[in-house]
Amino acid sequence: MSHLLELTGVSKRFGGVQAVNEVDFHADPGEIVGVIGPNGAGKTTLFNIVTGFYRPDAGKMTFDGHNLVGLKPNQVTRIGIARTFQAVRLFANMSVIENAMVGQHTRTRSGVFGAILHTRRTVEEERRIQLKAQEALAFFGDRLIPRINQLASELAYADRRRLEIARAMATEPKLLLLDEPAAGMNPAEKDGLIELIGRLRDEKGYAIVLIEHDMPVIKGVCDRVVALDYGSKIAEGTYDEVASNRQVVEAYLGKAASEVQ
Amino acid sequence: MRKYSKLVLMVAVFAILAAACGGAGAAEPQQCTDDPYGCVVVEKDQPIKVGTLLVISGPNASLGLDSQHGVELAADYLDGAFDGTYGEIKGHPVELVFGDDGCSAEGGQAGAQQMASNPDIVGVIGTSCSSAALGVADTILSEKGIALISPSNTGPALTDPAQHQPFYLRTAHNDKLQGAAVAHFAYNELGARTAATIHDGSPYADGLQAVFAETFEQMGGTITDREAIQVGETDFTSVLTAIGASSPDVLYFPIFAAEGGLIAQQAKQVDGLKDTILIGSDGMLSDDFLNAAGSAADGMYLSGPDLSAFSGNMDFYRGDFLTAYKEQFGGEPAAAFHAHSYDAANMLFSAIDKVAIDEGGTLYIPRTALKDALFDTKGMLGITGELNCNATGDCQSTATIGVYQVTNGAIPDTPVYSEKASLEG
Amino acid sequence: MTAKTETRTRRLPFERIPVRRIILVALSLAIIYGVVAGSAATLQTGTFSGADWRTLVVNGLARGSVYALIAIGYTLVYGVLFMINFAHGEVFMSGTYTSFFVATALAESGYLNEHPLISIGILFVVSMVVSTVVAIILERLAYRPLRGAPRLVPLITAIGASLFLQYTFRGLYGANVRAYPEIAAIQGTWEIFGFDFLKKQVIVIVAAMIFWLILYLVVAKTKTGRAMRAVGEDREVAALMGIDVDRTIVATFAIGGALAGAAGILFVFVFNQVIFIMGFLPGLKAFTAAVLGGIGSISGAALGGLVLGVLEAIGPNLFLTGANVPSPNQLQPVVAFGILVLVLIFLPGGFLGSDEEERA
Amino acid sequence: MALLELNNVSAAYGPVRALEGVSLEVNDGEIVCLLGSNAAGKTTTLRTILGMVPAHKGEIRFNEERIDELRTQDIVGRGVTMVPENRRLFAKMSVRENLEIGANLRTDKKEIREDMERVFVLFPRLKERIGQRAGTLSGGEQQMLAIGRALMAKPSVLLMDEPSMGLAPILVEQVFDTIKEINELGTTILLVEQNAHVALSIADRGYVLQTGRIVLHDEAHALLEHPQLSQAYLGELD
Amino acid sequence: MNLVRANFKTGLVGGSVIVYLALVGILERFQDRNVITGVVGLGTTLVLLTMFGTGYLVSRPKDDGTSQPFGEGLVAGAFAGALTAAVVLIFEAMLGAGIQVRNMLVSVTPDLLDLLEFGLGPGLGSVALVAVGALLGGLAGALRLLPEDVRGAINYSLIVALALSLSEPLMDGILRGLGIPRRWLYESGGLTIVGTIIVVVVTAYLRWQWMRRRDQIAETRAHMPEDRRILYRRITLVALVAVLVALPWVVGPFISDVLGTVGLYVLLGLGLNIVVGYAGLLDLGYVAFFAVGAYAMGVLTSTASFLVKPENAPFAEHGFTNFWIALPFVVLIAVVIGVLIGAPVLRLRGDYLAIVTLGFGEIIRTLVLSDWLAPYLGGAQGLIRVPPPPPAALDLRDPQHIYYLILVFGLLAAFVVSRLGDSRVGRAWAAMREDESVAEAIGISVIRYKLLAFAMGAAVGSLGGVFFAAKIGSIFPNSFGLLVSINVLSVIILGGMGSIPGVVVGALVLVGLPELLREFGEFRLLIYGAVLVLIMILRPEGLIPNKRRQRELHEQEELVTVGELVTEEGPA
């Protein structure tokens, strides 16, 4: 059976730097894959390639039967891949609910005329957008729902993270890419995150790929871990396998960190 | 409730006051009720209001201000002296209401509406630019029966019988006269057989060069190149190089001082134009142009009204008038149109004087009669020549156009060529 | 940007005809065709001689040099404050116009032609000082209160300030155009490489290069220059480095103003004319030049200015004459902006601008 | 006697209260860490010390002198500086220029050169990349450069805002080692960290902030075992 | 001594303002305008007002305890007067020495000096300047000592009197139109003495009453039952509509014409709002669509158009077609041109986009001006004889008639724009404006939505051009300069970006007011520029801000910290 997301021999250069070097990568439905590696190893670049922000220099990419190469970011979203950003990037001056509603964009189609004339279809569609957006927000219990009309910029940091995920959920993806979701979180918040990612898989059935530096989080949720260094894949396997890989320890984890685990 | 009662009381007080001040008007004379546009009523001790609708803002402002100064001086001289205070007509002081035509159609419309909506305005001196008048100000004011006399519109269309608006007149030369006169001069006097023209995208310049080119070609000459420039630019060497490629005998550029000056200067730097004779028109017939062109202006020809044909007024113009101008407005005139506007204003003033009916201190000025008096202006001696208004409002219908040659950085009093031209001819 | 590298396994249902790309290619082709065919036709007619072309290029370089100097001021302010100082053209005008009165006084006393070098020096100083002062006042009154406001707000303020300054100077000095005294020493021609060049044009081009070089060194090598770049990148961290942000911004405006003042004197060398609106069009051209070269880049502004100047000078004659377009030089803005669009289609950051996109 | 002292300081971003009566002190030679959940006011505290956020109540003293009315550059001139969150290097400038600009207020050319050498001893990687633009460095190298840049100002107190953020585990270790080293060379450090355990392991003392107030402070080792510590983290106000 | 030093600076600023007003010629020109006829002209009023304002400003109560308002104002006012006096004396001395000041400063006329010297000659005049400055400054300071309601009443009544006097051309027309006697109030362009007294007394009284009862009224309003409130809202709405309908007949043809022009700018503003306000694309060449609308309508309907059989032009009876048939085609043409202009430039960001759009505006202006296209578009001679919209019976060229047409289309455009803003499309634009790459990542085709914004903006903007052609009947290239683009942009930013009522208010302030100030023609653009700067500094969010945008502005610091986080892992 083919994988949901499959990358074969994907490469990308920036000037003289080989940012991603012949990486093979895949993710299956319902799977949580962690991507680790030192700063500058090409993790975010990989995300950017998958989501159409960069075009790979070489390699094949398919998702759910579609060829991913050459698609624009908006088309990638449409076929079912959603992402968050390393630094939270919300539409700061739109309200919480609006942020989530924008997520529904690819799943709806009403245009200028519908908007002006308020045709029945548009009105119904608008109602559906509202509903879906609220549904996505409701996933976070009472964290976001009570703040539905606040501006995104008024949210506390952790809630911004949540909203970013809710917005991604509203695109109704099959695959969710999370870029350092634990960055800037304290231990307590990280525990919450681990639980949340689990729920996203279990309740929503998403496949999830996450980049993370925080080993407890990786350990806590990932079925499979892929380690990158200098753009190349250096290890792949369960957390324990990867964490005990000598190359990974030397390049990335460091002595102390591996001891802590 | 108490508040409202006070309000009512106040309104009542106003009403009484107002009624007391309003007074009962005297019966209007017969001429007013007969006139389809009625009369302008100037009550005792109230001023006679004359509007100006000239370009006084934006890049063309110096042109309009120059014309406005002409009107101000005319009002000043009503009492026979340039003393900085406006004179009177039939015991009523003249008051000027300054408008702005913006040198554009929309500016002309707004300005004309402003003038039209003020029933005290007797007549308007304007507009500066043809685009503000044509189909805009001329129509709006004619519909209200307000005379509009332009000191600087030269476009032939404005007084074309098919388009002429009944209350529109002008003291500026119709392009037909001036453009043709320049062409005659170039072909006959200078012996030029090839010519090039430049206009600046203004209807004025474009119109003049078109008439010139047409006449020149009719006479048997060849137009080698017709070019245009953008107002506000400073480097015209590219245009001049292009024109210079065919080395015409004459280059006619009836534009304005700033760009005209630069073209005069830069033409000297272009090899192909070394022997080309430069000619401009009344848009550049001013010290402003001489300043802008510097020594490059020497030898150049400029067309305009032949002032020397009227030696009596000439002295007045060079003497009292220009002195007063410099005194009051701090500098040399920027264009030639102050003279036309001075004449236009005087035309209006004398027409008012002619038709105004005095009834116990209150002045009644019938609008149609005023218009008729204006169109009746014949043989009036202005500083731009003899004013003879024809049926379509051209008051320089028989003008003497002179072509002056700039010598030693000045425009001499006598032209090198003078042509008595007539629109009817 | 690059052509397709791979065939698709499965076409997406929502892939539509790439309208934008078609327009883009068609437009580029049209412009390129117009340029090439027009030029070919013009050259075939032989309307212009080689000397004509040479003159046009030198003229273009001279006017381009003035654009370049003004553009550098634009770019400097942009690099530090990321605002388009729309009133920069008026800063240029203010110094130049004021120096007119000094020049007239010098000319009337005869000093101007007796000691041309000293006189020119005085004029440069006067013009640069006035422009600098106006630039500083502008920053203090119109822009400083708006630090941190969204970018469109200072743009509007700048436009307002531009009108305000134009009409202030009109009120002060009058609406008429005034002829700048000619300096006899810089009239006439020099023979270089066997060709005659107008002295004033050579002076302008050389002076512009000198000013550009000085400024380039100031920004690249001096402490003030470094502070300016630091403030441009991150104002807060710059303060953290002990840089006086306010003073640095004022310095930026002052340098930009001084350059504008200098550009003004070079301008009147060539064009001998001052009027209150003289700053507007050169300002606009300089803005265009700055963008063409890559806004924020000093060398880019210089290059953009020269390219724009030459393009304006030869473009209409070269591209349009052969195509039998009447009054080709009237269409100068069409040519200049048409080429600008073409350049920006292929180099979205201008000649030397950094393409700060995260997308490659 | 405290080197840096905050006395009942309150600050706000517009209408949003960020700090409420914060008092803390940092003694000469110490590493003090400031802990707390997101939006507790840690970064604001650092920014207030440096005058980037005005303190509208209370006083801030450095070396006995009040600095709460001074402008940022003047405070830096007195010997307080910061490694900001997310490094914030001058990305278009070279590594060397970034270091030089750190010493912007100093005029002692010779010593500046020596200090730069000292930074290179601390971070040899930077020396290799001296001509490279800062924006092209990797995350770890950027953090090194940010610290190096701050050291070039020769501060007596160095404020550090989440120096471990976004770094690979191996680099986090190195960064904390470096912080210790810097401290041992005589620089007093006030550290903001999410990673409480690592931070407290090198700190002398710690303060815990919660919604703009100090709720706990103690010696580092005592704080590590304090039951309220994890509670403070969980205790987001909602 | 402290009193002197502290107020020295403000005094000098005040004095500088007076000197500035004098040197640019405002004082002398404005003096021709009566404020109170026979008593004081506008020039003198400005001098006095500046002195008064200086005193009023320095006497504002300080945070820390009491100050001496009275003295502070007096000192500052005196300094303002003294500086002016010094400048006056310098000029007098220069004139005395035979130096032609006016060769440089053209506005320094004997009249001006006379005005500043209160007609008392240099010596006595200078003393008077200082004395009057001190007196007015002191008065202003003393005013600060009065209780708030009294002070408010005085300030208010003075402002109203001045405003009434300045709006004489407008008010005179309105009073005339309504048939209300006006001689008691106005005379020779200014207020009468009696009128001034009445206005001041009445407004002071009303204001005083209002100040005293303000709380009470607010209280009543706050406790109003919901149904009552809805009723009031409806009444307000009906009243608003009634006012809009009756307006042209109340204000007369001139103001109607101005309103028509304002309406054109509202249309343009609404269109540009889509491009700049909604989609965040800085377009400095919006005039292009204005020109396209006007010229397309002109070509299609003018009787002088090249489309009309040449043997009939220019005096054919009809154009190629009539206004109503042409209208949809004009909009279509504009949309096509919008897409054509948009397509090549949409990948450009911010200022690059700005200059390229500006370029397109210039290209269009140059093309319509050009000799090249003159056979089709009229070139320098313009496109004239554009008939008003049929039926002829309605006489839609009359400003009081076409007002309704513009009003209807303005409302329609506002409706469309507001509906768009609240839709899926509007959200996509907002997202795009906030963060283009994230919007793309969320599934929004940025290119398509940018093109859509350009097309919609072009469509609405072309309506402005359409009515311009219909309203004026003559189309000349110089009506489509860069200043129009700048004006429209200023209108929407000044009004408050993204806010529809803001566009209306912005257009009224920036287009309506200058039209009313026509008589100050020379200084119109100077005042316009100053107003732009002042409003932007005092109210950067615009006069009627869009709520979202307002918050955006007031939480700058917050935004900075959000911005800090935006550092992606670079391609290392």
mmCIF file of C-alpha atoms in Angstrom, chain C residues 3 200 335:
data_model
loop_
_atom_site.group_PDB
_atom_site.id
_atom_site.type_symbol
_atom_site.label_atom_id
_atom_site.label_comp_id
_atom_site.label_asym_id
_atom_site.label_seq_id
_atom_site.Cartn_x
_atom_site.Cartn_y
_atom_site.Cartn_z
ATOM 1 C CA ALA C 3 9.988 26.405 -15.987
ATOM 2 C CA LYS C 200 28.373 71.414 -16.970
ATOM 3 C CA VAL C 335 8.643 54.206 -21.959
#
